[in-house]
Amino acid sequence: MTPPADSSAAPVDPQLFPRAGTAPESLVTLDVRVGHPDGDTPDAAAAAKVLQGLVNRRGAEKLYLYNSCSDITHQIGGAEWEVQRDWLRALPQLESLPTTELVRHRHRDGGLRRLLEVYGDTVTGVVVWDPRRRGKVAMATFGAAVTIASQREAVPVSPELLDELRGWGIDLPVIEDLRDHGFRSDHEVVEWSVREYWATSDTTLNVVFSLGLDGWQGIQEWADNWWSNDVFNEGPIDYAVAVNGFCFNLDMVDGYDDHALLDLLSRYPAGRTAILGWVPTHPVVYGFAEMPQCLNLTSSYVIGVNGFSNLSVFASYPPTARTPGAGRSIPIGERDTVIALIATDGDALHCVYRGMFSAFSQRRDDTFGATPITWTISPALAELAPPLFDYFDRQLPEGSDFAAAWANKIQTPYDSDLQTAVDDVYARSVRAGIRTLWTVHSGEESQLLPAHPWDGLIIGYADSREEARLSAANPVVPVIGTWSFGANEVEETADGLRALSATADGPLFLVVNLGAEFDEAADFSRRASELRALLENDPRRSYHFLGAADLFATYTSYVAALESTSGARA
């Protein structure tokens, strides 16, 4: 049964994740070979992605790159899996397109060289970024160079890469050399870039682009070993260029960085602004690893895209719209334990791109779909990469489902214009056909989420242990926390569930964490089947495994039956 249209869903803001030009009619491909000894360096790969964005915003022949980025913080790179080739094979919108493959030169940075030979006549010059690491100048001037190159139809290069280009006989003029400014810090770079180039970016967009990595690396000597000194988050670059967005790169360690970031965000509407790409923020030193403290009490949020690629191709398709289906309840008794197994971290789009795609494709086995799993997924994927979202929708096994994953920010009722942000994430989720929400950190009342009739809210990243209940703010919305047992190994999870069930004086409704949608996601179906087998012969309890939507429907029906019985007795 399909639920009626939801009148509380606001219109989706088209300027948050806008389309990147027209959908492709043909593809030109090239292997950048990031992660291979003879491949392109991070400098060259980043320059290639800027050139890709310039090419792809011009027309329907799209440049599609293989091995164009690596997710170094999660140990996923081009050398491990040429995932972009598998996308072409798996996604019918792309697989059927006429395709021409360019052959790279067989030396370091040979991919960029080939691209400049083919498309160099459309490039006006180069923007040179400053490689000095002191004050994080290198990472910040790289971000500024991408913004400038996008606006000037140029390519960003390091001084070393500039010499390399000239050695190939490619003598493009220098449009801007950021070394000439003598920048002393990353926040100084960002403040200058905002003054000089924000107004000539597309200021109607409600998204900004961070080109830094997230902060899970340990810190020594005030984070001087930070990966973002030398490696950039290439993921959003081609899309940012294709839509002429504003790019930056800030290492958040003090109040000056706070000021620079908040000054930039103040130019965008409250409640309607996202940062695409992690903002480097060091654990212990200054805030959560992926989202700086200064965004607390604002409604701006962060969506991670490490390891992303070809967004300027994927985002040129119209957004996916699905009709939400209703959850199905099952009859239960007093000795039943009802479980939804959840795969977390779907708010980080790089997890969906690689880890979840691996589970659905190359590492899929006969256990896939045998036990329902709820896969968390960002509703933004339905706009940023509709062909990939459609793939997951087609491959989703019967009984399994999606839960919308909102970004990792802790929300409070005091956040500026939070209600607008809540309205927007609900509208995007419903358009993507998802009516169950997983919130990473916060409680449901603090986020104003129950203002909308979600089928259910899953609270907490991994082990919040919130008992099933109806929301205090909106009694039609059920709320259930997450449960983890030890390191989420199958045997200890089974032991934990038996011990918990043994203390229950009625049915239990639990959301049990399988883990994050990184490479380990390929083992989730096997682990789910093993867990189910370990619990199926328990003489004291009956265990039922459902998708989250069906779990919430079952809980809602159970509560309604209790209320009906109680009312009849009264």
mmCIF file with all atom_site columns, N, CA, C and O in Angstrom, residues 382-422:
data_model
loop_
_atom_site.group_PDB
_atom_site.id
_atom_site.type_symbol
_atom_site.label_atom_id
_atom_site.label_alt_id
_atom_site.label_comp_id
_atom_site.label_asym_id
_atom_site.label_entity_id
_atom_site.label_seq_id
_atom_site.pdbx_PDB_ins_code
_atom_site.Cartn_x
_atom_site.Cartn_y
_atom_site.Cartn_z
_atom_site.occupancy
_atom_site.B_iso_or_equiv
_atom_site.pdbx_formal_charge
_atom_site.auth_seq_id
_atom_site.auth_comp_id
_atom_site.auth_asym_id
_atom_site.auth_atom_id
_atom_site.pdbx_PDB_model_num
ATOM 1   N N  . ALA A 1 382 ? 20.521 10.936 -4.856  1.00 0.00 ? 382 ALA A N  1
ATOM 2   C CA . ALA A 1 382 ? 19.492 10.920 -5.898  1.00 0.00 ? 382 ALA A CA 1
ATOM 3   C C  . ALA A 1 382 ? 19.562 12.143 -6.795  1.00 0.00 ? 382 ALA A C  1
ATOM 4   O O  . ALA A 1 382 ? 18.955 12.156 -7.868  1.00 0.00 ? 382 ALA A O  1
ATOM 5   N N  . GLU A 1 383 ? 20.295 13.173 -6.353  1.00 0.00 ? 383 GLU A N  1
ATOM 6   C CA . GLU A 1 383 ? 20.480 14.381 -7.172  1.00 0.00 ? 383 GLU A CA 1
ATOM 7   C C  . GLU A 1 383 ? 21.895 14.478 -7.723  1.00 0.00 ? 383 GLU A C  1
ATOM 8   O O  . GLU A 1 383 ? 22.088 14.887 -8.867  1.00 0.00 ? 383 GLU A O  1
ATOM 9   N N  . LEU A 1 384 ? 22.881 14.083 -6.935  1.00 0.00 ? 384 LEU A N  1
ATOM 10  C CA . LEU A 1 384 ? 24.270 14.190 -7.365  1.00 0.00 ? 384 LEU A CA 1
ATOM 11  C C  . LEU A 1 384 ? 24.682 13.051 -8.295  1.00 0.00 ? 384 LEU A C  1
ATOM 12  O O  . LEU A 1 384 ? 25.583 13.230 -9.124  1.00 0.00 ? 384 LEU A O  1
ATOM 13  N N  . ALA A 1 385 ? 24.069 11.903 -8.151  1.00 0.00 ? 385 ALA A N  1
ATOM 14  C CA . ALA A 1 385 ? 24.405 10.756 -9.001  1.00 0.00 ? 385 ALA A CA 1
ATOM 15  C C  . ALA A 1 385 ? 23.183 9.889  -9.218  1.00 0.00 ? 385 ALA A C  1
ATOM 16  O O  . ALA A 1 385 ? 23.125 8.740  -8.768  1.00 0.00 ? 385 ALA A O  1
ATOM 17  N N  . PRO A 1 386 ? 22.167 10.403 -9.923  1.00 0.00 ? 386 PRO A N  1
ATOM 18  C CA . PRO A 1 386 ? 20.939 9.613  -10.118 1.00 0.00 ? 386 PRO A CA 1
ATOM 19  C C  . PRO A 1 386 ? 21.172 8.234  -10.730 1.00 0.00 ? 386 PRO A C  1
ATOM 20  O O  . PRO A 1 386 ? 20.515 7.268  -10.285 1.00 0.00 ? 386 PRO A O  1
ATOM 21  N N  . PRO A 1 387 ? 22.070 8.049  -11.720 1.00 0.00 ? 387 PRO A N  1
ATOM 22  C CA . PRO A 1 387 ? 22.244 6.688  -12.248 1.00 0.00 ? 387 PRO A CA 1
ATOM 23  C C  . PRO A 1 387 ? 22.703 5.687  -11.199 1.00 0.00 ? 387 PRO A C  1
ATOM 24  O O  . PRO A 1 387 ? 22.281 4.526  -11.213 1.00 0.00 ? 387 PRO A O  1
ATOM 25  N N  . LEU A 1 388 ? 23.561 6.121  -10.270 1.00 0.00 ? 388 LEU A N  1
ATOM 26  C CA . LEU A 1 388 ? 24.020 5.208  -9.231  1.00 0.00 ? 388 LEU A CA 1
ATOM 27  C C  . LEU A 1 388 ? 22.923 4.948  -8.208  1.00 0.00 ? 388 LEU A C  1
ATOM 28  O O  . LEU A 1 388 ? 22.737 3.809  -7.755  1.00 0.00 ? 388 LEU A O  1
ATOM 29  N N  . PHE A 1 389 ? 22.183 5.974  -7.822  1.00 0.00 ? 389 PHE A N  1
ATOM 30  C CA . PHE A 1 389 ? 21.057 5.775  -6.915  1.00 0.00 ? 389 PHE A CA 1
ATOM 31  C C  . PHE A 1 389 ? 20.060 4.797  -7.539  1.00 0.00 ? 389 PHE A C  1
ATOM 32  O O  . PHE A 1 389 ? 19.558 3.895  -6.857  1.00 0.00 ? 389 PHE A O  1
ATOM 33  N N  . ASP A 1 390 ? 19.779 4.961  -8.830  1.00 0.00 ? 390 ASP A N  1
ATOM 34  C CA . ASP A 1 390 ? 18.846 4.058  -9.511  1.00 0.00 ? 390 ASP A CA 1
ATOM 35  C C  . ASP A 1 390 ? 19.360 2.621  -9.494  1.00 0.00 ? 390 ASP A C  1
ATOM 36  O O  . ASP A 1 390 ? 18.574 1.667  -9.385  1.00 0.00 ? 390 ASP A O  1
ATOM 37  N N  . TYR A 1 391 ? 20.677 2.464  -9.624  1.00 0.00 ? 391 TYR A N  1
ATOM 38  C CA . TYR A 1 391 ? 21.263 1.125  -9.587  1.00 0.00 ? 391 TYR A CA 1
ATOM 39  C C  . TYR A 1 391 ? 20.964 0.454  -8.244  1.00 0.00 ? 391 TYR A C  1
ATOM 40  O O  . TYR A 1 391 ? 20.520 -0.698 -8.190  1.00 0.00 ? 391 TYR A O  1
ATOM 41  N N  . PHE A 1 392 ? 21.226 1.164  -7.151  1.00 0.00 ? 392 PHE A N  1
ATOM 42  C CA . PHE A 1 392 ? 20.953 0.588  -5.838  1.00 0.00 ? 392 PHE A CA 1
ATOM 43  C C  . PHE A 1 392 ? 19.472 0.275  -5.670  1.00 0.00 ? 392 PHE A C  1
ATOM 44  O O  . PHE A 1 392 ? 19.104 -0.744 -5.077  1.00 0.00 ? 392 PHE A O  1
ATOM 45  N N  . ASP A 1 393 ? 18.618 1.137  -6.190  1.00 0.00 ? 393 ASP A N  1
ATOM 46  C CA . ASP A 1 393 ? 17.179 0.908  -6.096  1.00 0.00 ? 393 ASP A CA 1
ATOM 47  C C  . ASP A 1 393 ? 16.788 -0.371 -6.833  1.00 0.00 ? 393 ASP A C  1
ATOM 48  O O  . ASP A 1 393 ? 15.996 -1.184 -6.332  1.00 0.00 ? 393 ASP A O  1
ATOM 49  N N  . ARG A 1 394 ? 17.348 -0.571 -8.025  1.00 0.00 ? 394 ARG A N  1
ATOM 50  C CA . ARG A 1 394 ? 17.025 -1.777 -8.806  1.00 0.00 ? 394 ARG A CA 1
ATOM 51  C C  . ARG A 1 394 ? 17.550 -3.044 -8.136  1.00 0.00 ? 394 ARG A C  1
ATOM 52  O O  . ARG A 1 394 ? 16.912 -4.094 -8.187  1.00 0.00 ? 394 ARG A O  1
ATOM 53  N N  . GLN A 1 395 ? 18.724 -2.948 -7.527  1.00 0.00 ? 395 GLN A N  1
ATOM 54  C CA . GLN A 1 395 ? 19.375 -4.141 -6.976  1.00 0.00 ? 395 GLN A CA 1
ATOM 55  C C  . GLN A 1 395 ? 18.945 -4.446 -5.545  1.00 0.00 ? 395 GLN A C  1
ATOM 56  O O  . GLN A 1 395 ? 19.270 -5.513 -5.023  1.00 0.00 ? 395 GLN A O  1
ATOM 57  N N  . LEU A 1 396 ? 18.238 -3.542 -4.903  1.00 0.00 ? 396 LEU A N  1
ATOM 58  C CA . LEU A 1 396 ? 17.868 -3.727 -3.500  1.00 0.00 ? 396 LEU A CA 1
ATOM 59  C C  . LEU A 1 396 ? 17.000 -4.975 -3.346  1.00 0.00 ? 396 LEU A C  1
ATOM 60  O O  . LEU A 1 396 ? 15.940 -5.086 -3.964  1.00 0.00 ? 396 LEU A O  1
ATOM 61  N N  . PRO A 1 397 ? 17.413 -5.935 -2.520  1.00 0.00 ? 397 PRO A N  1
ATOM 62  C CA . PRO A 1 397 ? 16.638 -7.180 -2.397  1.00 0.00 ? 397 PRO A CA 1
ATOM 63  C C  . PRO A 1 397 ? 15.289 -6.943 -1.730  1.00 0.00 ? 397 PRO A C  1
ATOM 64  O O  . PRO A 1 397 ? 15.097 -6.003 -0.952  1.00 0.00 ? 397 PRO A O  1
ATOM 65  N N  . GLU A 1 398 ? 14.358 -7.812 -1.996  1.00 0.00 ? 398 GLU A N  1
ATOM 66  C CA . GLU A 1 398 ? 13.058 -7.784 -1.343  1.00 0.00 ? 398 GLU A CA 1
ATOM 67  C C  . GLU A 1 398 ? 13.237 -7.904 0.170   1.00 0.00 ? 398 GLU A C  1
ATOM 68  O O  . GLU A 1 398 ? 13.990 -8.755 0.667   1.00 0.00 ? 398 GLU A O  1
ATOM 69  N N  . GLY A 1 399 ? 12.590 -7.015 0.904   1.00 0.00 ? 399 GLY A N  1
ATOM 70  C CA . GLY A 1 399 ? 12.693 -7.020 2.354   1.00 0.00 ? 399 GLY A CA 1
ATOM 71  C C  . GLY A 1 399 ? 13.726 -6.057 2.891   1.00 0.00 ? 399 GLY A C  1
ATOM 72  O O  . GLY A 1 399 ? 13.588 -5.544 4.010   1.00 0.00 ? 399 GLY A O  1
ATOM 73  N N  . SER A 1 400 ? 14.795 -5.819 2.142   1.00 0.00 ? 400 SER A N  1
ATOM 74  C CA . SER A 1 400 ? 15.774 -4.809 2.531   1.00 0.00 ? 400 SER A CA 1
ATOM 75  C C  . SER A 1 400 ? 15.251 -3.433 2.141   1.00 0.00 ? 400 SER A C  1
ATOM 76  O O  . SER A 1 400 ? 14.330 -3.301 1.329   1.00 0.00 ? 400 SER A O  1
ATOM 77  N N  . ASP A 1 401 ? 15.852 -2.386 2.703   1.00 0.00 ? 401 ASP A N  1
ATOM 78  C CA . ASP A 1 401 ? 15.377 -1.047 2.379   1.00 0.00 ? 401 ASP A CA 1
ATOM 79  C C  . ASP A 1 401 ? 16.476 -0.021 2.629   1.00 0.00 ? 401 ASP A C  1
ATOM 80  O O  . ASP A 1 401 ? 17.594 -0.365 3.019   1.00 0.00 ? 401 ASP A O  1
ATOM 81  N N  . PHE A 1 402 ? 16.139 1.234  2.366   1.00 0.00 ? 402 PHE A N  1
ATOM 82  C CA . PHE A 1 402 ? 17.033 2.358  2.611   1.00 0.00 ? 402 PHE A CA 1
ATOM 83  C C  . PHE A 1 402 ? 16.541 3.134  3.845   1.00 0.00 ? 402 PHE A C  1
ATOM 84  O O  . PHE A 1 402 ? 15.339 3.195  4.118   1.00 0.00 ? 402 PHE A O  1
ATOM 85  N N  . ALA A 1 403 ? 17.480 3.753  4.529   1.00 0.00 ? 403 ALA A N  1
ATOM 86  C CA . ALA A 1 403 ? 17.169 4.796  5.500   1.00 0.00 ? 403 ALA A CA 1
ATOM 87  C C  . ALA A 1 403 ? 17.962 6.028  5.099   1.00 0.00 ? 403 ALA A C  1
ATOM 88  O O  . ALA A 1 403 ? 19.148 5.927  4.759   1.00 0.00 ? 403 ALA A O  1
ATOM 89  N N  . ALA A 1 404 ? 17.315 7.156  5.098   1.00 0.00 ? 404 ALA A N  1
ATOM 90  C CA . ALA A 1 404 ? 18.010 8.392  4.749   1.00 0.00 ? 404 ALA A CA 1
ATOM 91  C C  . ALA A 1 404 ? 19.031 8.719  5.828   1.00 0.00 ? 404 ALA A C  1
ATOM 92  O O  . ALA A 1 404 ? 18.735 8.671  7.020   1.00 0.00 ? 404 ALA A O  1
ATOM 93  N N  . ALA A 1 405 ? 20.249 9.035  5.404   1.00 0.00 ? 405 ALA A N  1
ATOM 94  C CA . ALA A 1 405 ? 21.311 9.395  6.339   1.00 0.00 ? 405 ALA A CA 1
ATOM 95  C C  . ALA A 1 405 ? 21.565 10.889 6.234   1.00 0.00 ? 405 ALA A C  1
ATOM 96  O O  . ALA A 1 405 ? 22.002 11.385 5.197   1.00 0.00 ? 405 ALA A O  1
ATOM 97  N N  . TRP A 1 406 ? 21.250 11.585 7.316   1.00 0.00 ? 406 TRP A N  1
ATOM 98  C CA . TRP A 1 406 ? 21.545 13.008 7.337   1.00 0.00 ? 406 TRP A CA 1
ATOM 99  C C  . TRP A 1 406 ? 23.010 13.181 7.713   1.00 0.00 ? 406 TRP A C  1
ATOM 100 O O  . TRP A 1 406 ? 23.670 12.262 8.184   1.00 0.00 ? 406 TRP A O  1
ATOM 101 N N  . ALA A 1 407 ? 23.549 14.378 7.514   1.00 0.00 ? 407 ALA A N  1
ATOM 102 C CA . ALA A 1 407 ? 24.956 14.622 7.757   1.00 0.00 ? 407 ALA A CA 1
ATOM 103 C C  . ALA A 1 407 ? 25.293 14.491 9.239   1.00 0.00 ? 407 ALA A C  1
ATOM 104 O O  . ALA A 1 407 ? 24.409 14.431 10.103  1.00 0.00 ? 407 ALA A O  1
ATOM 105 N N  . ASN A 1 408 ? 26.602 14.501 9.515   1.00 0.00 ? 408 ASN A N  1
ATOM 106 C CA . ASN A 1 408 ? 27.069 14.107 10.842  1.00 0.00 ? 408 ASN A CA 1
ATOM 107 C C  . ASN A 1 408 ? 27.010 15.217 11.879  1.00 0.00 ? 408 ASN A C  1
ATOM 108 O O  . ASN A 1 408 ? 27.497 15.059 12.975  1.00 0.00 ? 408 ASN A O  1
ATOM 109 N N  . LYS A 1 409 ? 26.433 16.345 11.569  1.00 0.00 ? 409 LYS A N  1
ATOM 110 C CA . LYS A 1 409 ? 26.405 17.466 12.499  1.00 0.00 ? 409 LYS A CA 1
ATOM 111 C C  . LYS A 1 409 ? 25.420 17.203 13.651  1.00 0.00 ? 409 LYS A C  1
ATOM 112 O O  . LYS A 1 409 ? 24.362 16.627 13.468  1.00 0.00 ? 409 LYS A O  1
ATOM 113 N N  . ILE A 1 410 ? 25.801 17.654 14.837  1.00 0.00 ? 410 ILE A N  1
ATOM 114 C CA . ILE A 1 410 ? 24.895 17.601 15.987  1.00 0.00 ? 410 ILE A CA 1
ATOM 115 C C  . ILE A 1 410 ? 23.969 18.806 15.918  1.00 0.00 ? 410 ILE A C  1
ATOM 116 O O  . ILE A 1 410 ? 24.408 19.949 15.941  1.00 0.00 ? 410 ILE A O  1
ATOM 117 N N  . GLN A 1 411 ? 22.687 18.559 15.808  1.00 0.00 ? 411 GLN A N  1
ATOM 118 C CA . GLN A 1 411 ? 21.713 19.641 15.684  1.00 0.00 ? 411 GLN A CA 1
ATOM 119 C C  . GLN A 1 411 ? 21.118 19.960 17.056  1.00 0.00 ? 411 GLN A C  1
ATOM 120 O O  . GLN A 1 411 ? 21.006 19.095 17.923  1.00 0.00 ? 411 GLN A O  1
ATOM 121 N N  . THR A 1 412 ? 20.724 21.211 17.237  1.00 0.00 ? 412 THR A N  1
ATOM 122 C CA . THR A 1 412 ? 20.007 21.626 18.440  1.00 0.00 ? 412 THR A CA 1
ATOM 123 C C  . THR A 1 412 ? 18.886 22.571 18.027  1.00 0.00 ? 412 THR A C  1
ATOM 124 O O  . THR A 1 412 ? 18.940 23.167 16.940  1.00 0.00 ? 412 THR A O  1
ATOM 125 N N  . PRO A 1 413 ? 17.879 22.773 18.879  1.00 0.00 ? 413 PRO A N  1
ATOM 126 C CA . PRO A 1 413 ? 16.793 23.697 18.529  1.00 0.00 ? 413 PRO A CA 1
ATOM 127 C C  . PRO A 1 413 ? 17.260 25.136 18.398  1.00 0.00 ? 413 PRO A C  1
ATOM 128 O O  . PRO A 1 413 ? 16.522 25.981 17.915  1.00 0.00 ? 413 PRO A O  1
ATOM 129 N N  . TYR A 1 414 ? 18.492 25.413 18.848  1.00 0.00 ? 414 TYR A N  1
ATOM 130 C CA . TYR A 1 414 ? 19.008 26.779 18.804  1.00 0.00 ? 414 TYR A CA 1
ATOM 131 C C  . TYR A 1 414 ? 19.754 27.086 17.503  1.00 0.00 ? 414 TYR A C  1
ATOM 132 O O  . TYR A 1 414 ? 20.211 28.205 17.298  1.00 0.00 ? 414 TYR A O  1
ATOM 133 N N  . ASP A 1 415 ? 19.897 26.092 16.642  1.00 0.00 ? 415 ASP A N  1
ATOM 134 C CA . ASP A 1 415 ? 20.580 26.319 15.372  1.00 0.00 ? 415 ASP A CA 1
ATOM 135 C C  . ASP A 1 415 ? 19.815 27.327 14.525  1.00 0.00 ? 415 ASP A C  1
ATOM 136 O O  . ASP A 1 415 ? 18.576 27.306 14.491  1.00 0.00 ? 415 ASP A O  1
ATOM 137 N N  . SER A 1 416 ? 20.533 28.169 13.809  1.00 0.00 ? 416 SER A N  1
ATOM 138 C CA . SER A 1 416 ? 19.893 29.194 12.988  1.00 0.00 ? 416 SER A CA 1
ATOM 139 C C  . SER A 1 416 ? 19.059 28.552 11.885  1.00 0.00 ? 416 SER A C  1
ATOM 140 O O  . SER A 1 416 ? 19.574 27.802 11.071  1.00 0.00 ? 416 SER A O  1
ATOM 141 N N  . ASP A 1 417 ? 17.766 28.848 11.909  1.00 0.00 ? 417 ASP A N  1
ATOM 142 C CA . ASP A 1 417 ? 16.829 28.379 10.883  1.00 0.00 ? 417 ASP A CA 1
ATOM 143 C C  . ASP A 1 417 ? 16.899 26.870 10.669  1.00 0.00 ? 417 ASP A C  1
ATOM 144 O O  . ASP A 1 417 ? 16.896 26.382 9.538   1.00 0.00 ? 417 ASP A O  1
ATOM 145 N N  . LEU A 1 418 ? 16.975 26.127 11.771  1.00 0.00 ? 418 LEU A N  1
ATOM 146 C CA . LEU A 1 418 ? 17.043 24.673 11.666  1.00 0.00 ? 418 LEU A CA 1
ATOM 147 C C  . LEU A 1 418 ? 15.800 24.101 10.999  1.00 0.00 ? 418 LEU A C  1
ATOM 148 O O  . LEU A 1 418 ? 15.879 23.118 10.259  1.00 0.00 ? 418 LEU A O  1
ATOM 149 N N  . GLN A 1 419 ? 14.626 24.713 11.258  1.00 0.00 ? 419 GLN A N  1
ATOM 150 C CA . GLN A 1 419 ? 13.406 24.152 10.694  1.00 0.00 ? 419 GLN A CA 1
ATOM 151 C C  . GLN A 1 419 ? 13.463 24.103 9.180   1.00 0.00 ? 419 GLN A C  1
ATOM 152 O O  . GLN A 1 419 ? 12.991 23.145 8.552   1.00 0.00 ? 419 GLN A O  1
ATOM 153 N N  . THR A 1 420 ? 14.063 25.107 8.558   1.00 0.00 ? 420 THR A N  1
ATOM 154 C CA . THR A 1 420 ? 14.204 25.091 7.097   1.00 0.00 ? 420 THR A CA 1
ATOM 155 C C  . THR A 1 420 ? 15.062 23.922 6.653   1.00 0.00 ? 420 THR A C  1
ATOM 156 O O  . THR A 1 420 ? 14.752 23.235 5.671   1.00 0.00 ? 420 THR A O  1
ATOM 157 N N  . ALA A 1 421 ? 16.161 23.674 7.367   1.00 0.00 ? 421 ALA A N  1
ATOM 158 C CA . ALA A 1 421 ? 17.028 22.550 7.018   1.00 0.00 ? 421 ALA A CA 1
ATOM 159 C C  . ALA A 1 421 ? 16.306 21.224 7.187   1.00 0.00 ? 421 ALA A C  1
ATOM 160 O O  . ALA A 1 421 ? 16.439 20.312 6.360   1.00 0.00 ? 421 ALA A O  1
ATOM 161 N N  . VAL A 1 422 ? 15.531 21.089 8.271   1.00 0.00 ? 422 VAL A N  1
ATOM 162 C CA . VAL A 1 422 ? 14.768 19.867 8.513   1.00 0.00 ? 422 VAL A CA 1
ATOM 163 C C  . VAL A 1 422 ? 13.726 19.665 7.406   1.00 0.00 ? 422 VAL A C  1
ATOM 164 O O  . VAL A 1 422 ? 13.542 18.554 6.889   1.00 0.00 ? 422 VAL A O  1
#
